[in-house]
mmCIF file of C-alpha atoms in Angstrom:
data_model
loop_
_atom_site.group_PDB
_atom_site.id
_atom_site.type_symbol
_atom_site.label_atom_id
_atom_site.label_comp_id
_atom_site.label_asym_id
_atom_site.label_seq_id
_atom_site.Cartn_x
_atom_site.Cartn_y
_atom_site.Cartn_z
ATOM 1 C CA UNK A 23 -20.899 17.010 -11.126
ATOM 2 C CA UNK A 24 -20.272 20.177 -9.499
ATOM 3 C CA UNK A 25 -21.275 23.461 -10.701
ATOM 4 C CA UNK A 26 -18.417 24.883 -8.897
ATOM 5 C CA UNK A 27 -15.817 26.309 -11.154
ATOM 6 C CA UNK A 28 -12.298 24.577 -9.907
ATOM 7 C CA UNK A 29 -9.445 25.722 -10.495
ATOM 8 C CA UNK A 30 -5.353 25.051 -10.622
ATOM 9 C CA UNK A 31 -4.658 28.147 -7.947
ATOM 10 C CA UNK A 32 -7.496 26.919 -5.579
ATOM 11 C CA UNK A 33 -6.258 23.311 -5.055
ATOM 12 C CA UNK A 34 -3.353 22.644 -2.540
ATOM 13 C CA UNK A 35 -1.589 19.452 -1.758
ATOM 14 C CA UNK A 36 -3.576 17.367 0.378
ATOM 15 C CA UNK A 37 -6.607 18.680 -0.769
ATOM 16 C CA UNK A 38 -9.401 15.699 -0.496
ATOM 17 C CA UNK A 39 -11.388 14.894 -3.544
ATOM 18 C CA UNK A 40 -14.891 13.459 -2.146
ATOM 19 C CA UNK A 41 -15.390 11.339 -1.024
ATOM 20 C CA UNK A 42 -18.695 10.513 -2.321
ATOM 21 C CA UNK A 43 -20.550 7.183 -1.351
ATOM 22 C CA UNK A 44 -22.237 5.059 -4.244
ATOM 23 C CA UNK A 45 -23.886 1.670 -4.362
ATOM 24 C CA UNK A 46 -23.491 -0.285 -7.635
ATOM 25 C CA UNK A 47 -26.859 -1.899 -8.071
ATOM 26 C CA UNK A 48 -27.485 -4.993 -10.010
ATOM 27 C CA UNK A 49 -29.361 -3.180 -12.776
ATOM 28 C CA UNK A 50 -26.570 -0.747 -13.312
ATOM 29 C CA UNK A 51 -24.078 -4.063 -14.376
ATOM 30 C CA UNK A 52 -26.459 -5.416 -16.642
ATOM 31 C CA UNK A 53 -26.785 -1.869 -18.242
ATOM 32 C CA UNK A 54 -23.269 -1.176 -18.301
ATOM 33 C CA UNK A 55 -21.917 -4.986 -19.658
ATOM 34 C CA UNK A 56 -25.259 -4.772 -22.051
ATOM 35 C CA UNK A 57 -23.395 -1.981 -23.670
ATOM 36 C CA UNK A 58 -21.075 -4.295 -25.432
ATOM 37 C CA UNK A 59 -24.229 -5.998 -26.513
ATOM 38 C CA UNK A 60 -26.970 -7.930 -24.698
ATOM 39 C CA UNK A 61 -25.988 -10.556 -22.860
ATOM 40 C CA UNK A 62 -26.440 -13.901 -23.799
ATOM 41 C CA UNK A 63 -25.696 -15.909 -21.149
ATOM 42 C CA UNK A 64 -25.367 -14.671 -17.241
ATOM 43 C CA UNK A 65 -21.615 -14.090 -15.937
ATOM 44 C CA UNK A 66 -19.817 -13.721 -12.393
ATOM 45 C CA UNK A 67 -21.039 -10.277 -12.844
ATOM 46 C CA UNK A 68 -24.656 -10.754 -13.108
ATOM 47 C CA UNK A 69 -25.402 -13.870 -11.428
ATOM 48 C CA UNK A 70 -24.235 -14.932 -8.251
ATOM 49 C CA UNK A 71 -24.669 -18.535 -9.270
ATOM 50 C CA UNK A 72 -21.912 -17.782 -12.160
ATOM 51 C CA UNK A 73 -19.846 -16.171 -9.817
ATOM 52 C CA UNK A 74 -19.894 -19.115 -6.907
ATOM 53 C CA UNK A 75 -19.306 -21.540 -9.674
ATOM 54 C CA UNK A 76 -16.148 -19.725 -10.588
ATOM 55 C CA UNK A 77 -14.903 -19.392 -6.128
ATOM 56 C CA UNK A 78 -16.501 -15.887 -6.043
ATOM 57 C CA UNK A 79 -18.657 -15.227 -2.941
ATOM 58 C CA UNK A 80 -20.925 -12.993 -5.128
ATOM 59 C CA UNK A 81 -21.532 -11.131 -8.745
ATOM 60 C CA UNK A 82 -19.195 -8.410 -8.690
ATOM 61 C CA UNK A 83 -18.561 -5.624 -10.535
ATOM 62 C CA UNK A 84 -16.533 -5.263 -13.912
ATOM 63 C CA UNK A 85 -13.078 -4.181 -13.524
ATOM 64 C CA UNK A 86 -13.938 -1.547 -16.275
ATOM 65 C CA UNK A 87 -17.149 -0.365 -14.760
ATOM 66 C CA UNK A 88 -15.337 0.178 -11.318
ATOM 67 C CA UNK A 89 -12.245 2.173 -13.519
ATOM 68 C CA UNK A 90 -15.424 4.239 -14.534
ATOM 69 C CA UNK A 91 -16.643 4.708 -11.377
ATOM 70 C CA UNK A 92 -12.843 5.534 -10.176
ATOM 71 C CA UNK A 93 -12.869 8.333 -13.146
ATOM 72 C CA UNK A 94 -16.353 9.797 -11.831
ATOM 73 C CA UNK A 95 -14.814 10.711 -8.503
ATOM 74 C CA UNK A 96 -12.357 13.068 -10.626
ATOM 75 C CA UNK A 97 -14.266 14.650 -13.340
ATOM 76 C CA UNK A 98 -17.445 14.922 -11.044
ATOM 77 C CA UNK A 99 -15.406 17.248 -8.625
ATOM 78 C CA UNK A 100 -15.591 20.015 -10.960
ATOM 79 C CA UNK A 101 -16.803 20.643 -14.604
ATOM 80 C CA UNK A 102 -13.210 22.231 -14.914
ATOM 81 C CA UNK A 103 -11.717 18.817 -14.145
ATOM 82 C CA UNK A 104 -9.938 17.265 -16.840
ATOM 83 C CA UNK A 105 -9.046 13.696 -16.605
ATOM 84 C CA UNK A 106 -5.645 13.095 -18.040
ATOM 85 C CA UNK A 107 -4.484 9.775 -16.646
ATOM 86 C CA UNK A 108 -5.823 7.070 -14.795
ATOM 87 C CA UNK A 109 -3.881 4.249 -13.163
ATOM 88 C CA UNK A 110 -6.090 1.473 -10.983
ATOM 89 C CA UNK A 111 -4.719 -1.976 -9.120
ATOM 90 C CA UNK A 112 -7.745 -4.432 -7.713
ATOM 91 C CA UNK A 113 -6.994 -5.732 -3.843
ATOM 92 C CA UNK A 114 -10.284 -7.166 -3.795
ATOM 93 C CA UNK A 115 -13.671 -7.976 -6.075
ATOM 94 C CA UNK A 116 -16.143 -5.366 -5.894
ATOM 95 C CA UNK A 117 -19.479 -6.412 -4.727
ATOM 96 C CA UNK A 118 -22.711 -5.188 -6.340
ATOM 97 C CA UNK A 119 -25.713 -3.472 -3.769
ATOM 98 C CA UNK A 120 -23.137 -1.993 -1.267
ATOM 99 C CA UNK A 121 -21.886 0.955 -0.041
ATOM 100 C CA UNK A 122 -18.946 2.188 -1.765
ATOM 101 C CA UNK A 123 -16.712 5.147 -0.401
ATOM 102 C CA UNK A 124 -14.580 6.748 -3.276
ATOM 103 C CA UNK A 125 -11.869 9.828 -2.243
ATOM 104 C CA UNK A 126 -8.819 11.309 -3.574
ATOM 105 C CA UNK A 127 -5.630 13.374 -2.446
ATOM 106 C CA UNK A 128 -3.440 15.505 -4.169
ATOM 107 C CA UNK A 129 -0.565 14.669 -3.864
ATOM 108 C CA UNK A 130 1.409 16.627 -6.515
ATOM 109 C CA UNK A 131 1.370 19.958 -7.980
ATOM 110 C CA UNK A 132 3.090 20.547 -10.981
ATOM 111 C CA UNK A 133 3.738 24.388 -11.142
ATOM 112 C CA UNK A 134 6.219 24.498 -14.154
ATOM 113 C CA UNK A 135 2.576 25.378 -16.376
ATOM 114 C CA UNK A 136 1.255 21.702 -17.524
ATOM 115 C CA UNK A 137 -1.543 22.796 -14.961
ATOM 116 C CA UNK A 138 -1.189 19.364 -14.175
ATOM 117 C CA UNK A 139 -1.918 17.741 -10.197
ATOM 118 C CA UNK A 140 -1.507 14.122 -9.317
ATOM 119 C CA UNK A 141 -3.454 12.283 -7.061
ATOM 120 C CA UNK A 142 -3.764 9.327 -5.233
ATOM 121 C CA UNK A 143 -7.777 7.243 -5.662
ATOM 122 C CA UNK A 144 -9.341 4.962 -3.492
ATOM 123 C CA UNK A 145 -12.567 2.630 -3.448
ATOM 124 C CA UNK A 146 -13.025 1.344 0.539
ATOM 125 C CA UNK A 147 -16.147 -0.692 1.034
ATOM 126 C CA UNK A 148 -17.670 -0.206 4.458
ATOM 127 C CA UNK A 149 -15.304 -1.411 6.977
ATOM 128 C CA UNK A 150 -12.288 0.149 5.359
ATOM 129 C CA UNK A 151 -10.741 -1.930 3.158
ATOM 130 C CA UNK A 152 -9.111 -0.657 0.107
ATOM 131 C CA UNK A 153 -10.752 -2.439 -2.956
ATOM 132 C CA UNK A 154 -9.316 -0.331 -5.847
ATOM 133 C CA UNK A 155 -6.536 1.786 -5.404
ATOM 134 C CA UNK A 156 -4.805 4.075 -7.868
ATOM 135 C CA UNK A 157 -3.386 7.310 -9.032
ATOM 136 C CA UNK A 158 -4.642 10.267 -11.529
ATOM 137 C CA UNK A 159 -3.320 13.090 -13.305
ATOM 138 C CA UNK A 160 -5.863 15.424 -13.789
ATOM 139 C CA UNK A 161 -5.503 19.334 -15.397
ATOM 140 C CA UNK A 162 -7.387 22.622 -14.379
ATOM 141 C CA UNK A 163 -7.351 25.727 -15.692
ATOM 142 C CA UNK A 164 -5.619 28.599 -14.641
ATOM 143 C CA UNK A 165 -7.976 31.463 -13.219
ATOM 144 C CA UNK A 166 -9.664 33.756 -15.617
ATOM 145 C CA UNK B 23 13.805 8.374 15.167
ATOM 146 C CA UNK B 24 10.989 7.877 12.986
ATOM 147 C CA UNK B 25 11.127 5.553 9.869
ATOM 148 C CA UNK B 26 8.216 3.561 8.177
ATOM 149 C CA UNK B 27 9.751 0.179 7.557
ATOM 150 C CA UNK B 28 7.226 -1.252 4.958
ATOM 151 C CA UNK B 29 6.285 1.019 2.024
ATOM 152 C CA UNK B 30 6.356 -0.339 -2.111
ATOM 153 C CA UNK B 31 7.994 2.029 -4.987
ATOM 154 C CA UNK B 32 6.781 1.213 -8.474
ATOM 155 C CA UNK B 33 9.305 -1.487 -8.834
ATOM 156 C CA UNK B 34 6.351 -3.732 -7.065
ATOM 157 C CA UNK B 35 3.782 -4.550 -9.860
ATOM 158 C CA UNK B 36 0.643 -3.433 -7.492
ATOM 159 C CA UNK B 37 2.898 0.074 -6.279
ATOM 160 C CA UNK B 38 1.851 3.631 -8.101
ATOM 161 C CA UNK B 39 4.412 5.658 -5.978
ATOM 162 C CA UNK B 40 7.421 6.712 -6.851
ATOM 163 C CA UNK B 41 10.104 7.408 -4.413
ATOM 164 C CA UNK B 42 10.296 11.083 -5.668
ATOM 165 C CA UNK B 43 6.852 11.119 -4.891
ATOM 166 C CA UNK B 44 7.293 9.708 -1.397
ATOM 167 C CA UNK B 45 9.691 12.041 -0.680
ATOM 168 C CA UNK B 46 8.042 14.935 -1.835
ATOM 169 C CA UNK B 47 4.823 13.767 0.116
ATOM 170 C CA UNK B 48 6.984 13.938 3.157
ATOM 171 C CA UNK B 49 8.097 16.959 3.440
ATOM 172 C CA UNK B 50 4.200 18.271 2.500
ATOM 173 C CA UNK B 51 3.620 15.938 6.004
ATOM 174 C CA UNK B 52 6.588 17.587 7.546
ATOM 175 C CA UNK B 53 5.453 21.435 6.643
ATOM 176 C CA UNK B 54 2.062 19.963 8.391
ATOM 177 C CA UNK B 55 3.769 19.361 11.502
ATOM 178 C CA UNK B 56 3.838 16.100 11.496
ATOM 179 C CA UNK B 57 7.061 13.529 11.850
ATOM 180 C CA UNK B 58 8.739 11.409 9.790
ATOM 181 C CA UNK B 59 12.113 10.721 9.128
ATOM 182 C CA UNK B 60 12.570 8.117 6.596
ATOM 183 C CA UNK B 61 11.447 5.026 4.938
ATOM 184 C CA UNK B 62 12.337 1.503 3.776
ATOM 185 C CA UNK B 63 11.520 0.495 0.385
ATOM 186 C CA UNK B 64 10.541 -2.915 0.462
ATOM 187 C CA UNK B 65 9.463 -3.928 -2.753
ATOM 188 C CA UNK B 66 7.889 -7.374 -3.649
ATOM 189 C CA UNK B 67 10.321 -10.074 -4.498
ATOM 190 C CA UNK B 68 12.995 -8.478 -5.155
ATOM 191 C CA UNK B 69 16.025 -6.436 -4.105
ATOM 192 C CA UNK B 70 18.532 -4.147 -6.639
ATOM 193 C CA UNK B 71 21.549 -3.802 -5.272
ATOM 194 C CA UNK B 72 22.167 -1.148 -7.752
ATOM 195 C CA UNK B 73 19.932 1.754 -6.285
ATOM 196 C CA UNK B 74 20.774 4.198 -5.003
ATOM 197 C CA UNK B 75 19.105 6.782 -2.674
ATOM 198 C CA UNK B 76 21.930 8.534 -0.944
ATOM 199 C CA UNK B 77 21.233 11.809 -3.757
ATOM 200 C CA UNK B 78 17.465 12.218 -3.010
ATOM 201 C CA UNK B 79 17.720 11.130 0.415
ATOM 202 C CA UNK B 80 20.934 14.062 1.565
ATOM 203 C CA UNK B 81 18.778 16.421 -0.181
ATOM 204 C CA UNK B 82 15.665 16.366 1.431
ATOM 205 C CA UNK B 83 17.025 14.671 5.126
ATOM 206 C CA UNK B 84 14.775 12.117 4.601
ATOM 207 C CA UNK B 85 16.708 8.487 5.488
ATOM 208 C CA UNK B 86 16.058 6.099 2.515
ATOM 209 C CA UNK B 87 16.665 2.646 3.391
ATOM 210 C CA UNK B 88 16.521 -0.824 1.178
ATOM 211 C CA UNK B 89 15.135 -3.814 2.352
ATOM 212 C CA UNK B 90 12.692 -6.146 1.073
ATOM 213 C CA UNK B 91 9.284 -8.397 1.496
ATOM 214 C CA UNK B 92 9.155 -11.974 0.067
ATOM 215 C CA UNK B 93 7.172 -14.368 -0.481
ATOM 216 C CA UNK B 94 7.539 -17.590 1.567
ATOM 217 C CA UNK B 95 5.931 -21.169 2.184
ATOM 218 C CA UNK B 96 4.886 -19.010 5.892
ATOM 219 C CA UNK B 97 3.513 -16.195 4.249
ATOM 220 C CA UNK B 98 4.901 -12.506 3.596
ATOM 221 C CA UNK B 99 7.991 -11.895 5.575
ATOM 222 C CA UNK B 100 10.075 -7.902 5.867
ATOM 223 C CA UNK B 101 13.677 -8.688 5.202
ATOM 224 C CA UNK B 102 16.564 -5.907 6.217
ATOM 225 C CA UNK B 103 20.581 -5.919 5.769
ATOM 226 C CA UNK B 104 20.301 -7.979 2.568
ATOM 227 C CA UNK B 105 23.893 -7.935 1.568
ATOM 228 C CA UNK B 106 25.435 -9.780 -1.610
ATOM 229 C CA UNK B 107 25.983 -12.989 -0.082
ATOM 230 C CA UNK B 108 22.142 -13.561 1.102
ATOM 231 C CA UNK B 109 21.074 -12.422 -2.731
ATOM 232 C CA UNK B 110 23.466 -15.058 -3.865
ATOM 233 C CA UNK B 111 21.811 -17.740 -1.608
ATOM 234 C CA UNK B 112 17.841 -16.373 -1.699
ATOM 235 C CA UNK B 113 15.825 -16.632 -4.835
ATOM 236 C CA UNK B 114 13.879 -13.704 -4.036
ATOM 237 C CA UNK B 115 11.356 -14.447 -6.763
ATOM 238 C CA UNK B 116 11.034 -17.716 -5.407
ATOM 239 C CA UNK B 117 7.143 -17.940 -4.092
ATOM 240 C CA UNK B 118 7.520 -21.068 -2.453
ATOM 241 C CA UNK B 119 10.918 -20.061 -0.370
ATOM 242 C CA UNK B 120 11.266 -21.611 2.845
ATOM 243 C CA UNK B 121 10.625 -19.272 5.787
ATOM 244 C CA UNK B 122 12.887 -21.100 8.080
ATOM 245 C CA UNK B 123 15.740 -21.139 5.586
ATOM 246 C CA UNK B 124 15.602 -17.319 4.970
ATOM 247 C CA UNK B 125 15.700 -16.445 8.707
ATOM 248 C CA UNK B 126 18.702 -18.701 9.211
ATOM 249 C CA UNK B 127 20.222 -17.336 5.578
ATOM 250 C CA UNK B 128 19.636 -13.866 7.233
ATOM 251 C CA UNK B 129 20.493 -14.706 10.960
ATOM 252 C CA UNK B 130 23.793 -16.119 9.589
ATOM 253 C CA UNK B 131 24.672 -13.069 7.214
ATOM 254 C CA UNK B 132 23.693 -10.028 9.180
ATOM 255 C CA UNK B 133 20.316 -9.322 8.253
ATOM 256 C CA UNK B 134 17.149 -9.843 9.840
ATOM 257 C CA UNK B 135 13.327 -11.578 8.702
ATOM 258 C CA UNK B 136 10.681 -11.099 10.142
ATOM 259 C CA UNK B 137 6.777 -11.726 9.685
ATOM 260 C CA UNK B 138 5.049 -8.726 7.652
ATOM 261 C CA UNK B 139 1.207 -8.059 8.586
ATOM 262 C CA UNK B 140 1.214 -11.497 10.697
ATOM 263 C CA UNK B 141 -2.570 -11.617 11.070
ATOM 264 C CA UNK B 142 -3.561 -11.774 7.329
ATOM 265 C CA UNK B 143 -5.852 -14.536 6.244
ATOM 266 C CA UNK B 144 -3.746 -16.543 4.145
ATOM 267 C CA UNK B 145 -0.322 -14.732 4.046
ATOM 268 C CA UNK B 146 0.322 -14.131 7.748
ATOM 269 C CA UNK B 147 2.643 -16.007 9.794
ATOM 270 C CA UNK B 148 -0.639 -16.537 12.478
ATOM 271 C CA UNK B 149 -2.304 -18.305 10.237
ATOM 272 C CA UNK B 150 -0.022 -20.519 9.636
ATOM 273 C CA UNK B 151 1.230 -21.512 13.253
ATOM 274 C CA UNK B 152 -2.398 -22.333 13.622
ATOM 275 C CA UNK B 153 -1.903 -25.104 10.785
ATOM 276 C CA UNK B 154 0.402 -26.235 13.115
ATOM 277 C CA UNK B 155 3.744 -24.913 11.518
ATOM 278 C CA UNK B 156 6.799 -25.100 14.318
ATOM 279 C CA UNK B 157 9.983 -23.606 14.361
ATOM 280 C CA UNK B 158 11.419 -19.719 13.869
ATOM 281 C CA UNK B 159 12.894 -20.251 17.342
ATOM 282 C CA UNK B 160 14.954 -17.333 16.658
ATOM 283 C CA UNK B 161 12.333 -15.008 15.420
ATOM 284 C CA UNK B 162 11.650 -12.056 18.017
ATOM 285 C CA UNK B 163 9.431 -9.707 15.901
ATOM 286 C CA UNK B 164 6.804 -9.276 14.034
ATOM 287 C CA UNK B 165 4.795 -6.271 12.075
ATOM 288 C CA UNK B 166 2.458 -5.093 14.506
ATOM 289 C CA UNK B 167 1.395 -1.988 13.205
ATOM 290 C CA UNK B 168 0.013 -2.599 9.226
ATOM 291 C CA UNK B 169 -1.242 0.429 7.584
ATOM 292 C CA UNK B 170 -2.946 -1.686 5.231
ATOM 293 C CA UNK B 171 -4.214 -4.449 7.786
ATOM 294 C CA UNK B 172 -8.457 -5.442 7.376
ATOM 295 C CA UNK B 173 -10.538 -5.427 9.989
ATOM 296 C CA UNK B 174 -9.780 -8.033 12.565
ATOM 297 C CA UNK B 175 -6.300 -8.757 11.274
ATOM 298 C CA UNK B 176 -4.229 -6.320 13.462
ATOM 299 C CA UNK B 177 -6.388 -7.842 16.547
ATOM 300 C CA UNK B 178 -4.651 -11.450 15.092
ATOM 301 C CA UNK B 179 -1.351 -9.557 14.886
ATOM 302 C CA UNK B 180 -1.319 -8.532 17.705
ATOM 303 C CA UNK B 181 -2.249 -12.056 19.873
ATOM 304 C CA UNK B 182 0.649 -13.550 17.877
ATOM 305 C CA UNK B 183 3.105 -11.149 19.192
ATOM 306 C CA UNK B 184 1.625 -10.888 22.780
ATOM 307 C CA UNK B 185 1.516 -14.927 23.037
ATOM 308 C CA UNK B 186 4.931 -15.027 21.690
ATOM 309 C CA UNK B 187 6.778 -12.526 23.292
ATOM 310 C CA UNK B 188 7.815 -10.571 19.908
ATOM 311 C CA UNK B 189 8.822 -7.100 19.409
ATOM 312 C CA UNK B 190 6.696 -5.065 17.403
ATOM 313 C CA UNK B 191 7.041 -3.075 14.524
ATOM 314 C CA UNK B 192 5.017 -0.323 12.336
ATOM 315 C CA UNK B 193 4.688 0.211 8.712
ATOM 316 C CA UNK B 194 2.508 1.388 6.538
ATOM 317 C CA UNK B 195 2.707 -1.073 3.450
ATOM 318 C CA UNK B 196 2.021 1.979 1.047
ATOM 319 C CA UNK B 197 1.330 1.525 -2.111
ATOM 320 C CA UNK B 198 0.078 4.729 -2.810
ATOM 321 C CA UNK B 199 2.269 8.062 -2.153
ATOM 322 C CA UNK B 200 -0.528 9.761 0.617
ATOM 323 C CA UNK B 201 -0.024 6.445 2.604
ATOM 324 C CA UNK B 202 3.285 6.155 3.726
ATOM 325 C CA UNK B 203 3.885 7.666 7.156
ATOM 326 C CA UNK B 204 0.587 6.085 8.422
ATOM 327 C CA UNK B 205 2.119 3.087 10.503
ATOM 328 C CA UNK B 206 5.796 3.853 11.939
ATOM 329 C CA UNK B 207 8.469 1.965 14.269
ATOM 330 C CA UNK B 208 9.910 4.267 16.583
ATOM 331 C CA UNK B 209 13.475 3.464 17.541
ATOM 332 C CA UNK B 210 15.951 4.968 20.444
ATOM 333 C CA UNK B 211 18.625 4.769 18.007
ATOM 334 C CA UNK B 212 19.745 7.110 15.034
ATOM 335 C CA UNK B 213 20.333 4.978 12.167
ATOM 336 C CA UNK B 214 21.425 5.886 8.915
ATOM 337 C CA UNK B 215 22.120 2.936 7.311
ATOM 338 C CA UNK B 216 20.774 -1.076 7.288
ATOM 339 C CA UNK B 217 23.587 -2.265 9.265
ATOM 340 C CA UNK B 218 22.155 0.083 11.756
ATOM 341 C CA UNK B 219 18.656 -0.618 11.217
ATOM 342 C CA UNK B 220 19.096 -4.045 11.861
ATOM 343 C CA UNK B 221 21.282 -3.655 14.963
ATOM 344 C CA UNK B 222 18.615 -1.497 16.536
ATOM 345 C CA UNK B 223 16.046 -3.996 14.982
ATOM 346 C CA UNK B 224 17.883 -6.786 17.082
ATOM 347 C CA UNK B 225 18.247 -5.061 20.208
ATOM 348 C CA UNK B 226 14.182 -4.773 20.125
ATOM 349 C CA UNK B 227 14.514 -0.918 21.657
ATOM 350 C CA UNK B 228 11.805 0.252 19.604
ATOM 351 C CA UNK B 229 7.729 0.142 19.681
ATOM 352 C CA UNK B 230 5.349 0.210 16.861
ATOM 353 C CA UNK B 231 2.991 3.964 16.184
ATOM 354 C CA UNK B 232 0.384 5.843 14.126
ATOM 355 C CA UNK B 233 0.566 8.562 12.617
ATOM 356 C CA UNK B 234 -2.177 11.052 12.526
ATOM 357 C CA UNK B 235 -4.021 11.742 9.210
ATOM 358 C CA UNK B 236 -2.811 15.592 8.251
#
């Protein structure tokens, strides 16, 4: 996260968020589907043998572990960041041990004093294409 | 005139931009120096006669346009001038349409179909002439410019429209607000209204361009 205080009069529309590159490693699945208990049998998301049996190329990565990722991008821009909505479609399975480009645009600015700015998300892999897309509305405060 | 003829409001289940939002992303692109003049909403599946955009798009000078990409047994095809009479023919929700029959539907009626990103795996008219499909005699265009096309599928695009003669359109196939804009067609004419976008889609005086990322 950054230690740089953000906030609501210092952002503009069209300001980027990130983007920040990030690999999802193997180990980091198992941890994150192990929190809903250990696993007792592999899946398409820890074992490429799963995941070929069921027409994926590869293990890929949770739906809710890339929405988690998605969030990261937002409330690691800023500890003022406050993460009120978060709205994802997936184009395409993630793959695990790749490079992973998240960013973010504002595209709204709501002055009326909700404090509020919408953006749009994305989650590219490394030739471009849009894996997750989506939209937040985050908050900041107002300067001291 | 500028106008991005493939962009999805919320009414398309994998959309999160609203046309407010469009709009109002426009006119940020606009005070950036950049050009745009309008859009066509071309949601999946589907087409409501009932909406309206005449309000938002007066107030802002932004043209607002209705047209429309289905699904078809040839892949994803852009539909313009969809009047009453082709609604009452085409099923838009209909998956499995035939391609053939919705061109003639809409070269009979006064609108126009047309492959949308042509050189996408699966859903692309290209692939689907190299299965071997014939016919579409009287299709001259094709979405050349995708601002959503993968790496090698513009390249496809674009050797189905050189082999074939087509004119080429741009679009941006948003689906997110900061998208739209990012793929244009460029036509000679003004045109305010479908009838006229499909007139000036028909005479093929237009070419397909980028827009640069503000």
């Amino acid at each position: 996260m950054s230690n740089n205080p953000l906030y609501f009069e210092d952002v503009e529309f069209g300001d980027d968020i990130g983007p920040i590159i990030r690999e999802v490693s193997d180990e980091s699945v198992i941890e994150f589907v192990s929190i809903r208990g250990p696993e007792t049998e592999p899946s398409r998301f820890t074992s490429k043998e799963v995941a070929q049996s069921q027409g994926l190329p590869e293990a890929i990565v949770p739906g809710a572990m890339n929405i988690a990722l998605m969030s990261q991008l937002l409330t690691g821009w800023s500890e003022t960041v406050s993460l009120l909505k978060l709205d994802v479609v997936f184009r395409k399975t993630v793959p695990h041990n790749t490079p992973l480009k998240f960013s973010g645009i504002i595209t709204d600015k709501d002055e009326s004093g909700s404090n509020n700015l919408e953006c749009d998300i994305t989650m590219e892999n490394e030739e471009g294409v849009k894996l997750v897309i989506g939209n937040a509305v985050i908050s900041l405060p107002s300067q001291p | 005139m500028l106008l991005d003829l493939h962009t999805h409001s919320t009414a398309s289940d994998d959309s999160r931009a609203s046309i407010e939002q469009y709009v109002k992303w426009i006119n940020i692109l606009r005070k950036k120096g950049n050009h745009i003049d309008g859009f066509v909403v071309t949601d999946h599946r589907q087409f409501n006669h009932d909406v309206n955009y005449d309000s938002i798009s007066s107030e802002n000078g932004i043209t607002i346009l209705k047209g429309a990409e289905l699904d078809t047994d040839t892949g994803h095809f852009l539909v313009y001038g969809i009047n009453e009479k082709i609604s009452s023919i085409i099923n838009f929700a209909d998956v499995t349409m035939s391609a053939q029959k919705l061109v003639d539907v809409c070269d009979t009626y006064g609108a126009i179909a047309f492959p949308a990103h042509p050189g996408r795996a699966g859903i692309g008219f290209a692939h689907y002439l190299d299965n071997g499909v014939k016919g579409f005699e009287t299709v001259k265009t094709a979405e050349r410019l995708n601002g959503s096309n993968r790496p090698g599928e513009g390249e496809k695009a674009e050797e189905l429209i050189q082999s074939k003669g087509f004119n080429g359109t741009g679009g941006s196939d948003a689906h997110i607000v900061s998208a739209i804009g990012t793929c244009m067609t460029e036509f000679e004419a003004n045109i305010s209204n479908e009838v006229e976008l499909v007139a000036a889609l028909r005479s093929g005086s237009f070419k397909a361009v980028r827009m640069n990322k503000i």
